[in-house]
Amino acid sequence: MEFKRSIIITGGAGFIGSHVVRLFVNKYPEYRIINLDKLTYAGNLANLKDIEDKPNYRFVKMDICDFEGVLKLMQEEKVDGIIHLAAESHVDRSIKDPFTFAQTNVMGTLSMLQAAKAAWDGNWEGKRFYHISTDEVYGALEMTHPEGIEPPFITKASSGTHHLAYGEKFFTEDLKYQPHSPYSAAKASSDHFVRAFHDTFGMPTIVTNCSNNYGPYQFPEKLIPLFINNIRHRKPLPVYGKGENVRDWLFVEDHARAIDIIFHNGKVAETYNIGGFNEWKNIDIIKVLINTVDRLLGRPEGADMDLITYVTDRAGHDLRYAIDSSKLQRELGWEPSLQFEEGIERTVRWYLDNQAWLDNVTSGDYQKYYESMYKGR
Ligand code: NAD
Ligand code: DAU
């Protein structure tokens, strides 16, 4: 079958990537969608069971660092678009093992760029290299507030929407990069390489920086799925520091929709921030999770509050992230589809209904890793 477009999505077996692959495979039967993934501990083909037999889908087990392999695949499949998500993504792991993060996130991205450059050979017409990055590259924001007003306070974004905030400043696209963790330093470096390939060679690139995602299929080392699982099994909830850090949460399907819009309509060489103006203190989210899990399991609401266990803070723990996505909303008309309460309810239900998925991804080596991670905390 002749396809209208041929697109490689890297990291398609991971959390966000699997939602992007599903969206593209279902929405664009006229596109060839190639999921290129090494299947690290975070990659899981069970995330894509529902679409694996679709005629426009192909999975290729490959390391993004394999320049020759990627180039051959691009030539064989006449690839004209790359949506690059593959990365090491967990901050705590990057503190323990920065080398792996530099290798995958920096060298892997460079290898993808070099392969695209070689395959496209200066013929940029109709081509696109879309790199998925994070808000963490901007560093951390302070928790300031107007005199006499306690946070969270209502503020107005330049898009005109009102929302609650824990500080007066937001991450905008023009901010200087100030990454703090080895993870965000590696992501920042990869973003620079992507822009350098536009500026030096003319490659049609786009970079987006998104806030914290939540939803189904997230590996349960991240706050939300880890805590849902622990509450269910009445295990301690390791809250870093005082639980006062603020994160800005977006439902993963809204991120996938933004990626679709930006891949098709975003301007070459531009950067777009993606986020839903949805700031929460960790401790408040944790209380919502406890109440929701308890209610859905028929336990008295809040019965599991005593699982909250304050542990040693994450090294270099960024205080606050808050994305200003006004540019994306204004220029490309994207907006989040879900209220947080609805998204969290759907997410908690999904993890409670999919215990087998959780057990599967946390078996074997992950157990040893998890135990070593929390030793001494
Ligand atoms: P994830 O850890 O769930 O998935 C990463 C995927 O990449 C896995 O399928 C893994 O097997 C694959 N992978 C890792 N190394 C690879 C390699 N060398 N070659 C090929 N595949 C490899 O990550 P995620 O949370 O879905 O994040 C996806 C992307 O989005 C990352 O680039 C991340 O930096 C970015 N991002 C994540 C969030 C978030 O909240 N999770 C927010 C903003 C941006
Ligand atoms: O902001 C986007 C980023 O969001 C992405 O780029 C990363 O890939 C993604 O992992 C996420 O990073 P965070 O470090 O913010 O997510 P995490 O789920 O690890 O932690 C969320 C907050 O919860 C953070 O302040 C640390 C805290 N935390 C986390 C864990 C795992 C705890 O208090 N206890 C925990 O056990």
CSV table of C-alpha atoms and ligand atoms in Angstrom, one decimal:
chain,number,residue,atom,x,y,z
A,1,MET,CA,0.0,0.0,0.0
A,2,GLU,CA,1.2,3.5,-0.8
A,3,PHE,CA,1.2,5.8,2.2
A,4,LYS,CA,0.7,9.5,2.1
A,5,ARG,CA,3.4,10.1,4.7
A,6,SER,CA,5.9,7.9,6.5
A,7,ILE,CA,6.7,8.9,10.1
A,8,ILE,CA,9.0,7.5,12.7
A,9,ILE,CA,7.9,8.0,16.3
A,10,THR,CA,10.8,7.2,18.7
A,11,GLY,CA,10.0,6.0,22.2
A,12,GLY,CA,6.6,4.9,21.1
A,13,ALA,CA,6.5,2.1,23.6
A,14,GLY,CA,6.9,4.4,26.5
A,15,PHE,CA,4.3,6.5,28.4
A,16,ILE,CA,3.7,9.5,26.2
A,17,GLY,CA,4.9,7.9,23.0
A,18,SER,CA,2.3,5.1,23.2
A,19,HIS,CA,-0.5,7.7,23.3
A,20,VAL,CA,1.1,9.5,20.4
A,21,VAL,CA,1.4,6.3,18.4
A,22,ARG,CA,-2.2,5.3,19.1
A,23,LEU,CA,-3.5,8.7,18.1
A,24,PHE,CA,-1.6,8.8,14.8
A,25,VAL,CA,-2.3,5.2,13.9
A,26,ASN,CA,-6.0,5.6,14.4
A,27,LYS,CA,-6.4,9.1,13.1
A,28,TYR,CA,-4.3,8.8,10.0
A,29,PRO,CA,-4.8,5.4,8.3
A,30,GLU,CA,-3.2,7.0,5.3
A,31,TYR,CA,0.1,7.5,7.2
A,32,ARG,CA,2.8,4.8,7.8
A,33,ILE,CA,3.6,5.0,11.5
A,34,ILE,CA,6.9,3.3,12.6
A,35,ASN,CA,7.4,3.0,16.3
A,36,LEU,CA,11.2,2.9,16.9
A,37,ASP,CA,12.0,1.9,20.4
A,38,LYS,CA,14.8,0.0,22.2
A,39,LEU,CA,12.4,-1.3,24.9
A,40,THR,CA,14.3,-0.3,27.9
A,41,TYR,CA,12.7,-0.9,31.3
A,42,ALA,CA,10.3,2.0,30.4
A,43,GLY,CA,9.2,0.6,27.1
A,44,ASN,CA,6.4,-1.9,27.0
A,45,LEU,CA,4.6,-3.2,23.9
A,46,ALA,CA,1.6,-4.1,26.1
A,47,ASN,CA,0.9,-0.3,26.0
A,48,LEU,CA,-0.1,-0.7,22.3
A,49,LYS,CA,-2.0,-4.1,22.2
A,50,ASP,CA,-5.1,-2.4,20.7
A,51,ILE,CA,-3.3,-1.1,17.6
A,52,GLU,CA,-0.5,-3.6,17.0
A,53,ASP,CA,-2.3,-5.3,14.1
A,54,LYS,CA,-3.3,-2.2,12.2
A,55,PRO,CA,-2.0,-2.2,8.6
A,56,ASN,CA,-0.3,1.2,8.9
A,57,TYR,CA,1.7,0.3,12.0
A,58,ARG,CA,5.1,-1.2,12.3
A,59,PHE,CA,7.3,-1.7,15.4
A,60,VAL,CA,11.1,-1.7,15.1
A,61,LYS,CA,13.2,-2.6,18.1
A,62,MET,CA,16.2,-0.3,17.7
A,63,ASP,CA,18.4,2.0,19.7
A,64,ILE,CA,18.3,5.7,18.6
A,65,CYS,CA,22.1,5.7,19.0
A,66,ASP,CA,22.3,3.2,16.1
A,67,PHE,CA,23.0,5.7,13.4
A,68,GLU,CA,23.4,3.1,10.6
A,69,GLY,CA,20.3,1.3,11.6
A,70,VAL,CA,18.2,4.4,11.7
A,71,LEU,CA,19.5,5.7,8.4
A,72,LYS,CA,18.8,2.3,6.7
A,73,LEU,CA,15.3,2.3,8.2
A,74,MET,CA,14.6,5.9,7.0
A,75,GLN,CA,15.7,5.0,3.5
A,76,GLU,CA,13.8,1.7,3.4
A,77,GLU,CA,10.6,3.4,4.6
A,78,LYS,CA,11.0,6.7,2.8
A,79,VAL,CA,10.5,8.5,6.1
A,80,ASP,CA,9.5,12.2,5.8
A,81,GLY,CA,8.8,12.9,9.4
A,82,ILE,CA,10.3,12.2,12.8
A,83,ILE,CA,8.6,12.7,16.2
A,84,HIS,CA,11.3,12.2,18.7
A,85,LEU,CA,10.3,11.1,22.2
A,86,ALA,CA,12.8,8.4,23.1
A,87,ALA,CA,14.7,9.4,26.2
A,88,GLU,CA,15.7,8.4,29.7
A,89,SER,CA,13.0,10.3,31.5
A,90,HIS,CA,13.2,9.9,35.3
A,91,VAL,CA,15.1,12.6,37.3
A,92,ASP,CA,15.9,10.2,40.2
A,93,ARG,CA,17.6,7.8,37.9
A,94,SER,CA,19.6,10.6,36.3
A,95,ILE,CA,21.0,11.5,39.7
A,96,LYS,CA,22.3,7.9,40.1
A,97,ASP,CA,23.4,7.3,36.6
A,98,PRO,CA,24.0,10.5,34.5
A,99,PHE,CA,26.1,8.7,31.9
A,100,THR,CA,23.1,6.8,30.5
A,101,PHE,CA,21.2,10.1,30.3
A,102,ALA,CA,23.9,11.8,28.3
A,103,GLN,CA,24.2,8.7,26.0
A,104,THR,CA,20.5,8.4,25.2
A,105,ASN,CA,19.3,11.9,25.4
A,106,VAL,CA,22.2,13.7,23.9
A,107,MET,CA,24.1,11.2,21.7
A,108,GLY,CA,20.8,9.4,20.8
A,109,THR,CA,19.2,12.7,19.6
A,110,LEU,CA,22.4,13.6,17.7
A,111,SER,CA,22.4,10.2,16.0
A,112,MET,CA,18.7,10.7,15.0
A,113,LEU,CA,19.6,14.2,13.6
A,114,GLN,CA,22.6,12.9,11.7
A,115,ALA,CA,20.5,10.0,10.2
A,116,ALA,CA,17.8,12.4,9.2
A,117,LYS,CA,20.3,14.8,7.6
A,118,ALA,CA,21.9,11.9,5.7
A,119,ALA,CA,18.6,10.4,4.6
A,120,TRP,CA,17.1,13.8,3.5
A,121,ASP,CA,20.4,15.0,2.0
A,122,GLY,CA,19.4,18.6,1.8
A,123,ASN,CA,16.0,18.0,0.3
A,124,TRP,CA,14.0,19.5,3.1
A,125,GLU,CA,10.7,19.9,1.2
A,126,GLY,CA,7.9,18.2,3.2
A,127,LYS,CA,10.2,17.0,5.9
A,128,ARG,CA,9.9,17.6,9.6
A,129,PHE,CA,12.1,16.7,12.7
A,130,TYR,CA,9.9,17.3,15.8
A,131,HIS,CA,11.7,17.0,19.1
A,132,ILE,CA,9.7,16.5,22.3
A,133,SER,CA,11.3,18.3,25.3
A,134,THR,CA,10.4,19.2,28.8
A,135,ASP,CA,9.7,22.3,30.9
A,136,GLU,CA,12.6,21.3,33.2
A,137,VAL,CA,15.2,22.8,30.9
A,138,TYR,CA,14.0,26.3,32.1
A,139,GLY,CA,15.1,25.5,35.7
A,140,ALA,CA,12.9,26.3,38.7
A,141,LEU,CA,10.6,29.1,39.4
A,142,GLU,CA,10.1,30.9,42.7
A,143,MET,CA,7.0,30.9,44.8
A,144,THR,CA,6.4,34.6,45.0
A,145,HIS,CA,3.0,36.3,45.5
A,146,PRO,CA,1.6,39.8,45.4
A,147,GLU,CA,1.6,41.6,48.7
A,148,GLY,CA,-1.2,40.6,51.0
A,149,ILE,CA,-2.3,37.7,48.8
A,150,GLU,CA,-1.5,34.1,49.8
A,151,PRO,CA,-0.8,31.5,47.1
A,152,PRO,CA,-2.4,29.9,45.2
A,153,PHE,CA,-3.8,33.1,43.8
A,154,ILE,CA,-5.8,33.8,40.6
A,155,THR,CA,-3.8,35.2,37.8
A,156,LYS,CA,-4.4,36.0,34.1
A,157,ALA,CA,-2.2,34.4,31.4
A,158,SER,CA,-1.4,36.4,28.2
A,159,SER,CA,-3.9,34.1,26.4
A,160,GLY,CA,-6.6,35.7,28.6
A,161,THR,CA,-7.4,32.7,30.7
A,162,HIS,CA,-7.6,32.9,34.5
A,163,HIS,CA,-6.0,30.2,36.6
A,164,LEU,CA,-4.5,29.5,40.0
A,165,ALA,CA,-0.8,30.0,40.5
A,166,TYR,CA,1.9,29.6,43.1
A,167,GLY,CA,4.1,32.4,41.8
A,168,GLU,CA,4.1,35.4,39.6
A,169,LYS,CA,6.5,34.2,36.9
A,170,PHE,CA,6.0,31.4,34.3
A,171,PHE,CA,8.1,29.5,31.8
A,172,THR,CA,7.8,31.3,28.5
A,173,GLU,CA,9.5,30.3,25.3
A,174,ASP,CA,12.0,33.1,25.4
A,175,LEU,CA,13.5,32.1,28.8
A,176,LYS,CA,17.1,31.3,29.1
A,177,TYR,CA,17.8,27.6,29.8
A,178,GLN,CA,18.9,26.8,33.4
A,179,PRO,CA,18.7,23.0,33.9
A,180,HIS,CA,19.6,21.7,37.3
A,181,SER,CA,19.4,17.9,37.1
A,182,PRO,CA,21.4,15.6,34.9
A,183,TYR,CA,18.1,14.7,33.2
A,184,SER,CA,17.2,18.3,32.4
A,185,ALA,CA,20.8,19.1,31.5
A,186,ALA,CA,20.8,16.3,28.9
A,187,LYS,CA,17.4,17.3,27.6
A,188,ALA,CA,18.6,20.9,27.3
A,189,SER,CA,21.7,19.8,25.4
A,190,SER,CA,19.5,17.7,23.0
A,191,ASP,CA,17.3,20.8,22.4
A,192,HIS,CA,20.4,22.8,21.5
A,193,PHE,CA,21.5,20.2,19.0
A,194,VAL,CA,18.1,20.2,17.3
A,195,ARG,CA,18.1,24.0,16.9
A,196,ALA,CA,21.7,23.8,15.7
A,197,PHE,CA,20.7,21.5,12.9
A,198,HIS,CA,18.1,24.0,11.8
A,199,ASP,CA,20.5,27.0,12.0
A,200,THR,CA,23.5,25.2,10.5
A,201,PHE,CA,21.9,22.9,7.9
A,202,GLY,CA,18.4,24.2,7.4
A,203,MET,CA,16.7,21.1,8.7
A,204,PRO,CA,13.0,21.8,9.4
A,205,THR,CA,12.9,21.3,13.1
A,206,ILE,CA,10.4,22.1,15.9
A,207,VAL,CA,10.9,21.8,19.6
A,208,THR,CA,8.2,21.7,22.3
A,209,ASN,CA,8.6,21.9,26.0
A,210,CYS,CA,5.8,20.3,28.0
A,211,SER,CA,4.9,20.2,31.7
A,212,ASN,CA,4.4,17.1,33.9
A,213,ASN,CA,2.1,14.5,32.2
A,214,TYR,CA,-0.2,12.1,33.9
A,215,GLY,CA,-2.5,9.3,32.8
A,216,PRO,CA,-2.6,5.6,31.8
A,217,TYR,CA,0.6,3.7,31.0
A,218,GLN,CA,3.0,5.8,33.0
A,219,PHE,CA,5.8,3.8,34.5
A,220,PRO,CA,5.1,3.5,38.3
A,221,GLU,CA,8.4,5.1,39.4
A,222,LYS,CA,6.8,8.5,38.7
A,223,LEU,CA,4.8,10.2,41.5
A,224,ILE,CA,1.2,9.6,40.4
A,225,PRO,CA,1.2,5.9,39.4
A,226,LEU,CA,3.7,5.0,42.1
A,227,PHE,CA,1.5,6.5,44.8
A,228,ILE,CA,-1.8,5.1,43.4
A,229,ASN,CA,-0.3,1.6,43.5
A,230,ASN,CA,1.2,2.1,47.0
A,231,ILE,CA,-2.1,3.4,48.4
A,232,ARG,CA,-3.9,0.4,47.0
A,233,HIS,CA,-1.5,-1.9,48.7
A,234,ARG,CA,-1.2,0.2,51.8
A,235,LYS,CA,2.5,0.8,51.3
A,236,PRO,CA,4.3,4.0,52.6
A,237,LEU,CA,4.2,7.1,50.3
A,238,PRO,CA,7.7,8.5,50.1
A,239,VAL,CA,7.1,12.3,50.0
A,240,TYR,CA,10.3,14.2,49.2
A,241,GLY,CA,11.2,17.0,51.5
A,242,LYS,CA,8.0,18.7,52.8
A,243,GLY,CA,5.9,18.0,49.8
A,244,GLU,CA,5.8,21.7,49.0
A,245,ASN,CA,7.2,21.5,45.5
A,246,VAL,CA,4.8,22.6,42.8
A,247,ARG,CA,4.3,20.8,39.5
A,248,ASP,CA,2.0,21.7,36.5
A,249,TRP,CA,0.0,18.7,35.4
A,250,LEU,CA,-1.4,17.9,32.0
A,251,PHE,CA,-3.4,14.8,30.9
A,252,VAL,CA,-1.3,12.8,28.6
A,253,GLU,CA,-3.9,12.6,25.8
A,254,ASP,CA,-4.0,16.4,25.7
A,255,HIS,CA,-0.2,16.4,25.2
A,256,ALA,CA,-0.6,13.9,22.4
A,257,ARG,CA,-3.3,16.1,20.7
A,258,ALA,CA,-0.9,19.1,21.0
A,259,ILE,CA,1.8,17.0,19.3
A,260,ASP,CA,-0.5,16.2,16.5
A,261,ILE,CA,-1.5,19.9,16.0
A,262,ILE,CA,2.1,21.1,16.2
A,263,PHE,CA,3.5,18.4,13.9
A,264,HIS,CA,1.0,19.4,11.2
A,265,ASN,CA,0.6,23.2,11.7
A,266,GLY,CA,3.6,24.3,13.8
A,267,LYS,CA,6.1,26.7,12.3
A,268,VAL,CA,9.5,25.4,11.4
A,269,ALA,CA,12.3,26.5,13.8
A,270,GLU,CA,9.7,27.6,16.5
A,271,THR,CA,9.4,26.5,20.1
A,272,TYR,CA,6.0,25.9,21.7
A,273,ASN,CA,5.4,25.4,25.4
A,274,ILE,CA,2.7,22.9,26.2
A,275,GLY,CA,0.8,23.0,29.5
A,276,GLY,CA,-2.7,23.4,31.0
A,277,PHE,CA,-2.1,26.1,33.7
A,278,ASN,CA,-2.7,23.5,36.4
A,279,GLU,CA,-0.3,24.0,39.3
A,280,TRP,CA,-0.4,21.7,42.3
A,281,LYS,CA,1.7,21.3,45.4
A,282,ASN,CA,2.8,17.6,45.6
A,283,ILE,CA,1.2,17.2,49.1
A,284,ASP,CA,-2.2,18.4,47.8
A,285,ILE,CA,-2.1,16.0,44.8
A,286,ILE,CA,-1.1,13.2,47.2
A,287,LYS,CA,-4.2,13.9,49.3
A,288,VAL,CA,-6.4,13.9,46.2
A,289,LEU,CA,-4.9,10.6,45.2
A,290,ILE,CA,-5.5,9.1,48.7
A,291,ASN,CA,-9.1,10.3,48.8
A,292,THR,CA,-9.8,9.1,45.2
A,293,VAL,CA,-8.3,5.6,45.7
A,294,ASP,CA,-10.0,5.1,49.1
A,295,ARG,CA,-13.4,6.1,47.6
A,296,LEU,CA,-13.1,3.9,44.5
A,297,LEU,CA,-12.0,1.0,46.7
A,298,GLY,CA,-14.9,1.5,49.1
A,299,ARG,CA,-12.6,2.5,52.0
A,300,PRO,CA,-13.5,5.5,54.2
A,301,GLU,CA,-12.2,8.6,52.3
A,302,GLY,CA,-8.9,9.7,53.7
A,303,ALA,CA,-8.4,6.4,55.7
A,304,ASP,CA,-4.9,6.0,54.2
A,305,MET,CA,-3.5,9.5,55.1
A,306,ASP,CA,-1.2,7.8,57.5
A,307,LEU,CA,0.7,6.3,54.6
A,308,ILE,CA,2.3,9.7,54.0
A,309,THR,CA,6.0,9.4,54.9
A,310,TYR,CA,8.3,12.4,54.6
A,311,VAL,CA,11.7,11.3,53.3
A,312,THR,CA,15.0,12.9,52.4
A,313,ASP,CA,14.5,15.4,49.7
A,314,ARG,CA,15.6,14.8,46.1
A,315,ALA,CA,19.0,16.4,45.4
A,316,GLY,CA,18.6,19.7,43.6
A,317,HIS,CA,14.9,19.4,43.8
A,318,ASP,CA,13.3,22.1,41.6
A,319,LEU,CA,10.8,24.1,43.6
A,320,ARG,CA,8.2,25.1,41.1
A,321,TYR,CA,7.3,24.5,37.4
A,322,ALA,CA,4.6,26.5,35.7
A,323,ILE,CA,4.2,26.6,31.9
A,324,ASP,CA,2.7,29.5,30.0
A,325,SER,CA,1.2,27.9,26.9
A,326,SER,CA,-0.4,31.1,25.6
A,327,LYS,CA,1.6,31.0,22.4
A,328,LEU,CA,0.3,27.5,21.5
A,329,GLN,CA,-3.3,28.4,22.5
A,330,ARG,CA,-3.2,31.7,20.5
A,331,GLU,CA,-1.3,30.6,17.4
A,332,LEU,CA,-2.5,27.0,16.9
A,333,GLY,CA,-5.8,27.0,18.8
A,334,TRP,CA,-4.9,24.1,21.2
A,335,GLU,CA,-6.3,23.9,24.6
A,336,PRO,CA,-6.5,21.2,27.3
A,337,SER,CA,-9.7,19.1,27.1
A,338,LEU,CA,-10.0,17.9,30.6
A,339,GLN,CA,-10.4,19.4,34.1
A,340,PHE,CA,-7.8,18.0,36.5
A,341,GLU,CA,-10.4,16.4,38.7
A,342,GLU,CA,-11.8,14.4,35.8
A,343,GLY,CA,-8.4,13.5,34.5
A,344,ILE,CA,-7.3,12.2,38.0
A,345,GLU,CA,-10.5,10.2,38.4
A,346,ARG,CA,-9.9,8.5,35.0
A,347,THR,CA,-6.3,7.9,35.8
A,348,VAL,CA,-6.9,6.4,39.2
A,349,ARG,CA,-9.6,4.1,37.8
A,350,TRP,CA,-7.3,3.0,35.0
A,351,TYR,CA,-4.5,1.9,37.4
A,352,LEU,CA,-7.0,0.2,39.7
A,353,ASP,CA,-8.5,-1.7,36.7
A,354,ASN,CA,-5.1,-2.6,35.3
A,355,GLN,CA,-3.3,-4.2,38.2
A,356,ALA,CA,-1.9,-6.9,35.8
A,357,TRP,CA,-0.2,-4.2,33.7
A,358,LEU,CA,1.3,-2.7,36.9
A,359,ASP,CA,2.5,-6.1,38.2
A,360,ASN,CA,4.0,-6.9,34.9
A,361,VAL,CA,6.1,-3.7,34.5
A,362,THR,CA,7.2,-3.8,38.2
A,363,SER,CA,8.3,-7.4,38.3
A,364,GLY,CA,12.0,-8.6,38.1
A,365,ASP,CA,14.8,-6.1,38.0
A,366,TYR,CA,12.6,-3.1,38.8
A,367,GLN,CA,12.0,-4.5,42.4
A,368,LYS,CA,15.8,-4.5,43.0
A,369,TYR,CA,16.1,-0.9,41.6
A,370,TYR,CA,13.2,0.3,43.7
A,371,GLU,CA,14.6,-1.1,46.9
A,372,SER,CA,18.1,0.4,46.2
A,373,MET,CA,16.6,3.8,45.4
A,374,TYR,CA,14.9,4.1,48.8
A,375,LYS,CA,17.6,2.5,50.9
A,376,GLY,CA,18.7,5.1,53.5
A,377,ARG,CA,15.9,7.6,52.8
B,1,NAD,P1,9.2,7.0,29.2
B,1,NAD,O1,10.4,6.8,30.0
B,1,NAD,O2,7.9,6.5,29.7
B,1,NAD,O3,9.5,6.3,27.8
B,1,NAD,C1,10.7,6.5,27.1
B,1,NAD,C2,10.7,5.5,25.9
B,1,NAD,O4,11.9,5.7,25.2
B,1,NAD,C3,10.6,4.0,26.3
B,1,NAD,O5,9.7,3.3,25.5
B,1,NAD,C4,12.0,3.5,26.1
B,1,NAD,O6,12.1,2.1,25.8
B,1,NAD,C5,12.5,4.4,24.9
B,1,NAD,N1,13.9,4.5,24.9
B,1,NAD,C6,14.8,4.9,25.9
B,1,NAD,N2,16.0,4.9,25.4
B,1,NAD,C7,16.0,4.5,24.1
B,1,NAD,C8,17.0,4.4,23.1
B,1,NAD,N3,18.3,4.5,23.4
B,1,NAD,N4,16.6,4.0,21.9
B,1,NAD,C9,15.3,3.8,21.6
B,1,NAD,N5,14.3,4.0,22.5
B,1,NAD,C10,14.7,4.3,23.8
B,1,NAD,O7,9.2,8.5,28.9
B,1,NAD,P2,7.9,9.5,28.8
B,1,NAD,O8,7.5,10.0,30.1
B,1,NAD,O9,6.9,8.9,27.9
B,1,NAD,O10,8.6,10.8,28.0
B,1,NAD,C11,8.7,10.8,26.6
B,1,NAD,C12,9.4,12.0,26.2
B,1,NAD,O11,8.7,13.2,26.6
B,1,NAD,C13,10.8,12.2,26.7
B,1,NAD,O12,11.7,12.8,25.8
B,1,NAD,C14,10.6,13.2,27.9
B,1,NAD,O13,11.8,13.9,28.1
B,1,NAD,C15,9.5,14.0,27.4
B,1,NAD,N6,8.6,14.6,28.4
B,1,NAD,C16,8.1,13.9,29.4
B,1,NAD,C17,7.2,14.4,30.3
B,1,NAD,C18,6.5,13.6,31.4
B,1,NAD,O14,5.9,14.2,32.2
B,1,NAD,N7,6.6,12.3,31.4
B,1,NAD,C19,6.9,15.8,30.2
B,1,NAD,C20,7.5,16.6,29.2
B,1,NAD,C21,8.4,16.0,28.3
B,2,DAU,O1,8.1,18.6,34.1
B,2,DAU,C1,8.2,17.6,33.1
B,2,DAU,C2,8.9,16.4,33.7
B,2,DAU,O2,8.0,15.8,34.6
B,2,DAU,C3,9.4,15.4,32.7
B,2,DAU,O3,10.3,16.0,31.9
B,2,DAU,C4,10.0,14.1,33.4
B,2,DAU,O4,10.3,13.2,32.4
B,2,DAU,C5,9.0,13.6,34.3
B,2,DAU,O5,9.5,12.5,35.0
B,2,DAU,C6,8.5,14.6,35.3
B,2,DAU,O6,9.5,15.0,36.2
B,2,DAU,P1,9.3,15.2,37.8
B,2,DAU,O7,10.6,15.0,38.5
B,2,DAU,O8,8.5,16.4,38.1
B,2,DAU,O9,8.2,13.9,38.0
B,2,DAU,P2,8.2,12.9,39.2
B,2,DAU,O10,6.9,12.1,39.0
B,2,DAU,O11,9.4,12.1,39.4
B,2,DAU,O12,8.0,13.8,40.5
B,2,DAU,C7,6.9,14.7,40.6
B,2,DAU,C8,7.1,15.4,42.0
B,2,DAU,O13,6.9,14.5,43.0
B,2,DAU,C9,8.5,16.0,42.2
B,2,DAU,O14,8.4,17.2,42.9
B,2,DAU,C10,9.2,14.9,43.0
B,2,DAU,C11,8.1,14.4,43.9
B,2,DAU,N1,8.2,13.0,44.3
B,2,DAU,C12,8.4,12.0,43.3
B,2,DAU,C13,8.5,10.7,43.6
B,2,DAU,C14,8.7,9.7,42.5
B,2,DAU,C15,8.0,12.6,45.6
B,2,DAU,O15,7.8,13.4,46.5
B,2,DAU,N2,8.1,11.2,45.9
B,2,DAU,C16,8.4,10.3,44.9
B,2,DAU,O16,8.5,9.1,45.3
